[in-house]
XYZ file of C-alpha atoms in Angstrom:
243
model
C -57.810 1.620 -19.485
C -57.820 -1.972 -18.355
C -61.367 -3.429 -17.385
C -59.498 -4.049 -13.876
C -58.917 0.228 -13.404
C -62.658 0.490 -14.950
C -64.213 -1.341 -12.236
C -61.922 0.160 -9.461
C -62.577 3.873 -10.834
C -66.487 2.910 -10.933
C -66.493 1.664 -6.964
C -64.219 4.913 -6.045
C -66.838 6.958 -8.028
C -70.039 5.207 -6.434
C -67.900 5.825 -2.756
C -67.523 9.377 -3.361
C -71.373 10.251 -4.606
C -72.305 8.372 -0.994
C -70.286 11.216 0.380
C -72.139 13.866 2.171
C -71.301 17.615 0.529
C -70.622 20.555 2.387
C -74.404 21.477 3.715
C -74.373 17.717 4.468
C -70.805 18.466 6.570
C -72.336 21.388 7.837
C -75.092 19.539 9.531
C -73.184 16.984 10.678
C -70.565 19.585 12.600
C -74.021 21.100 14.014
C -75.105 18.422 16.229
C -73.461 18.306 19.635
C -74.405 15.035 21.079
C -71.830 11.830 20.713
C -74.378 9.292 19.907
C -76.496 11.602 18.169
C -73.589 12.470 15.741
C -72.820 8.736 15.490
C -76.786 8.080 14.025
C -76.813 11.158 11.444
C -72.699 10.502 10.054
C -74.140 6.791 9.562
C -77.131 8.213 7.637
C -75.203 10.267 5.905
C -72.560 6.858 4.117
C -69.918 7.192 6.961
C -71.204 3.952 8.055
C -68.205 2.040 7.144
C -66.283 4.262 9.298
C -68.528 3.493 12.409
C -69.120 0.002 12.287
C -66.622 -0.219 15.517
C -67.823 2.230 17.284
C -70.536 2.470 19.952
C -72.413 5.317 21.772
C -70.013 4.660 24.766
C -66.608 4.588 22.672
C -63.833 6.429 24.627
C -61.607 9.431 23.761
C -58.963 6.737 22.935
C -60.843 3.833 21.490
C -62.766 6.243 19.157
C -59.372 7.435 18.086
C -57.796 4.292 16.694
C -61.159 3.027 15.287
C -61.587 5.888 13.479
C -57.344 5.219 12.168
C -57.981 2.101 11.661
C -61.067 2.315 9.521
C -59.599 4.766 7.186
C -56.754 1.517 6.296
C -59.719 -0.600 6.135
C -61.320 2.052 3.224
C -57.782 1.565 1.715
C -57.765 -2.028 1.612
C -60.759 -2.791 -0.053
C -59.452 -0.040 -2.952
C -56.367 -2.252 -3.156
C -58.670 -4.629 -3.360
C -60.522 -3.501 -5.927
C -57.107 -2.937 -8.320
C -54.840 -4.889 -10.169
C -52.215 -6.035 -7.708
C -49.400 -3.522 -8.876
C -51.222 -0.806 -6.717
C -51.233 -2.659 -3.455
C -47.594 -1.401 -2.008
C -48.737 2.253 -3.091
C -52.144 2.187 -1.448
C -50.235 0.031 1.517
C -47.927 3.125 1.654
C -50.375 5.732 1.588
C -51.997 4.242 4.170
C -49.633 5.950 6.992
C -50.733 9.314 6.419
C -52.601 9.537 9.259
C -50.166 8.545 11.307
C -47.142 10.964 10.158
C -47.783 12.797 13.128
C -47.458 10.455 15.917
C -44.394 9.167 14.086
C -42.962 12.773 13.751
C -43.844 13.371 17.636
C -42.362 9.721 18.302
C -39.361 10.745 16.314
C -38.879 13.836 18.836
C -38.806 11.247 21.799
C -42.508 12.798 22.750
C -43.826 9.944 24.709
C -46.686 7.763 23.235
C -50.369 8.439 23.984
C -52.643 6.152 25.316
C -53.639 4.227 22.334
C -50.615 4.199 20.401
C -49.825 0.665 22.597
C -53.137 -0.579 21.579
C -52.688 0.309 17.685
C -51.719 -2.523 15.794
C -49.596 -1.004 13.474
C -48.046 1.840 15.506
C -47.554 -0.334 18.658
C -45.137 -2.530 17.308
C -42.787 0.397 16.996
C -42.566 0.879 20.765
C -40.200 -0.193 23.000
C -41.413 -1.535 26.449
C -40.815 1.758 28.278
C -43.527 3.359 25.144
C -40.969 5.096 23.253
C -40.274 4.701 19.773
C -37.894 1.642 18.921
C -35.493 3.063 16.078
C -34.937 -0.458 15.199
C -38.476 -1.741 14.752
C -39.241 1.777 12.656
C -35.958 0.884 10.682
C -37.676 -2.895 10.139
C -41.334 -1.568 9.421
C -40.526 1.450 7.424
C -36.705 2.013 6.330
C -36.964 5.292 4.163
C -38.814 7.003 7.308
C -36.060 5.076 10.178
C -33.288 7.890 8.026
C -34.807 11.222 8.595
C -35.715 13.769 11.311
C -39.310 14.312 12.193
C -39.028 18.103 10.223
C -38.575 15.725 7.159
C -40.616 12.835 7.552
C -43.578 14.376 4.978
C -40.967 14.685 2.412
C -39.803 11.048 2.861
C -43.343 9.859 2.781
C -44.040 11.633 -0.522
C -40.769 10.485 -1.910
C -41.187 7.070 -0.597
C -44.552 7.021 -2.151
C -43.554 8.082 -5.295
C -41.335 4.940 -5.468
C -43.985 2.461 -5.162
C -45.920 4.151 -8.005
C -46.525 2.054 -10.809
C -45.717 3.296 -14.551
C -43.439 6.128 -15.599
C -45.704 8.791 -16.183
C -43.723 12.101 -15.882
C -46.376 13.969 -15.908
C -48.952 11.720 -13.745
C -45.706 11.543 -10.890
C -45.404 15.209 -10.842
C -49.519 15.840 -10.059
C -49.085 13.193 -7.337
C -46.038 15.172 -5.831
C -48.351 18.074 -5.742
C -51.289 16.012 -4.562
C -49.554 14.178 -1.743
C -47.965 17.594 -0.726
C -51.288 19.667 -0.819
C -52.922 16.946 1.500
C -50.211 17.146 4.497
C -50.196 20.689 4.680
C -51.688 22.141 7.407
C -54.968 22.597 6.551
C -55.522 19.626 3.935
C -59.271 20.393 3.948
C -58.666 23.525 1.612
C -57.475 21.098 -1.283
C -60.884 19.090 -1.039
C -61.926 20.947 -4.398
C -58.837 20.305 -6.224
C -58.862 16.662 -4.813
C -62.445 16.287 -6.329
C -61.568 18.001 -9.643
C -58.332 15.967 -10.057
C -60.375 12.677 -9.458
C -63.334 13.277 -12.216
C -61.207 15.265 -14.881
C -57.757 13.875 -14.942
C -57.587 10.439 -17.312
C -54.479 9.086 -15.660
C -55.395 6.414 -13.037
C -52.641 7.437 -10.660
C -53.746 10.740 -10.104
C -57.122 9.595 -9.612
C -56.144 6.923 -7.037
C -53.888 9.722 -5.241
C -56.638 12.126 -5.033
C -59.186 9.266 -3.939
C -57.068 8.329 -0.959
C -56.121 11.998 0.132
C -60.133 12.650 0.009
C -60.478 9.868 2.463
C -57.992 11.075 4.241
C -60.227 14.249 4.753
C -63.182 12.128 5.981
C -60.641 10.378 8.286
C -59.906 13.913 9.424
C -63.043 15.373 9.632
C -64.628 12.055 11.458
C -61.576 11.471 14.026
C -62.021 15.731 14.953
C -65.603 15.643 15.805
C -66.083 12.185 17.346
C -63.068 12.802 19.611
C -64.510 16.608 20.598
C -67.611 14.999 21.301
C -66.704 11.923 22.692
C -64.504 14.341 25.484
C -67.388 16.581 25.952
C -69.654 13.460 26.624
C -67.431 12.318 29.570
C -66.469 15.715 30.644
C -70.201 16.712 31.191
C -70.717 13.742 33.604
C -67.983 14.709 35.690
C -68.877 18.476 35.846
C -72.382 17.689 37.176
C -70.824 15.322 40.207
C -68.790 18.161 41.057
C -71.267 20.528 40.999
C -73.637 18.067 43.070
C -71.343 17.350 46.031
């Protein structure tokens, strides 16, 4: 292994062990209150993820600083790699996002902050529909397909921009990348964990490192936003019931 995958693997490591485990999760879901939730994640080495949020952060807002620091955790691993790994981290930065592309795709219209994304709101036309020739500029291999097979495009797209030609190492990925857009990508956390600390190859260990912060992207994004609605709901509810 080249010093430059040693000291990558070593930062990834030293993320993950500043991850909270599942009675740290657990805690985390229990605890109703926005800002609340905001102090214990940032306790608890989400802080990263927060640093653009505030205690008065909006359904919306919360939502694309939430997307947008899951790219920034990417980045600083493509940072932390040899150069050869930047279009693959790059690419598997738009997981997130497969599903506002696939609704996009379906001529759904646009929610609120898709405008306001910098990535995503490029691919809008002025009307807030999706621009089939800005997607085909930004991202070709996803411009060709329906939205029913935009996660297959994805994986094979990503698959291209691997580096090496380990049989063997591609094939885990496939599985990998698969497992984590399935419908309920929390249930590979184990396997995502297991893959990371046992497997020798770096590519499977990058791929699992990226789909577990895609699970803290998930897990983050579905309680601030719950909260964050409940928050402003509450407000509301009590003028109501006042007049």
């Amino acid at each position: 292994m080249s010093p430059g995958h040693a000291y990558a693997l070593t930062r990834m490591q030293a993320r993950l062990a500043s991850r909270p485990g599942p009675d740290g999760l657990a805690h985390l879901a229990s605890i109703g209150d926005f800002g609340h939730f905001l102090q214990a994640a940032g306790k608890a080495g989400y802080g990263d993820w927060l640093q653009h949020l505030g205690s008065e952060s909006g359904a919306h807002p919360t939502e694309l600083a939430v997307r947008l620091a899951f790219r920034d955790q990417l980045e600083q691993v493509a940072d932390w790699l040899p150069r050869r790994w930047q279009k693959l981290l790059d690419w598997l930065s738009l997981a997130p996002d497969l599903p506002i592309l696939a609704d996009l795709l379906r001529a759904a219209p646009a929610k609120a902050w898709v405008a306001r994304d910098p990535r995503l709101g490029r691919l809008l036309d002025t009307d807030g529909s999706l621009d089939k020739h800005r997607l085909q500029s930004e991202w070709p291999e996803l411009a060709r397909v329906s939205a029913e097979q935009l996660d297959v495009a994805w994986i094979e797209a990503a698959l291209a921009r691997l580096p090496g030609n380990d049989r063997d190492a591609r094939a885990e990925a496939r599985q990998l990348l698969a497992e984590q857009l399935a419908p309920r990508p929390e249930r590979v956390h184990e396997r995502l964990l297991v893959a990371f600390r046992r497997r020798p190859d770096v590519a499977t260990r990058i791929t699992s490192f990226a789909g577990l912060l895609r699970l803290d992207f998930e897990f983050l994004r579905g309680h601030l936003a719950r909260r964050r609605l409940q928050s402003t709901a509450r407000p509301a509810a009590e003028t109501a019931a006042g007049g």
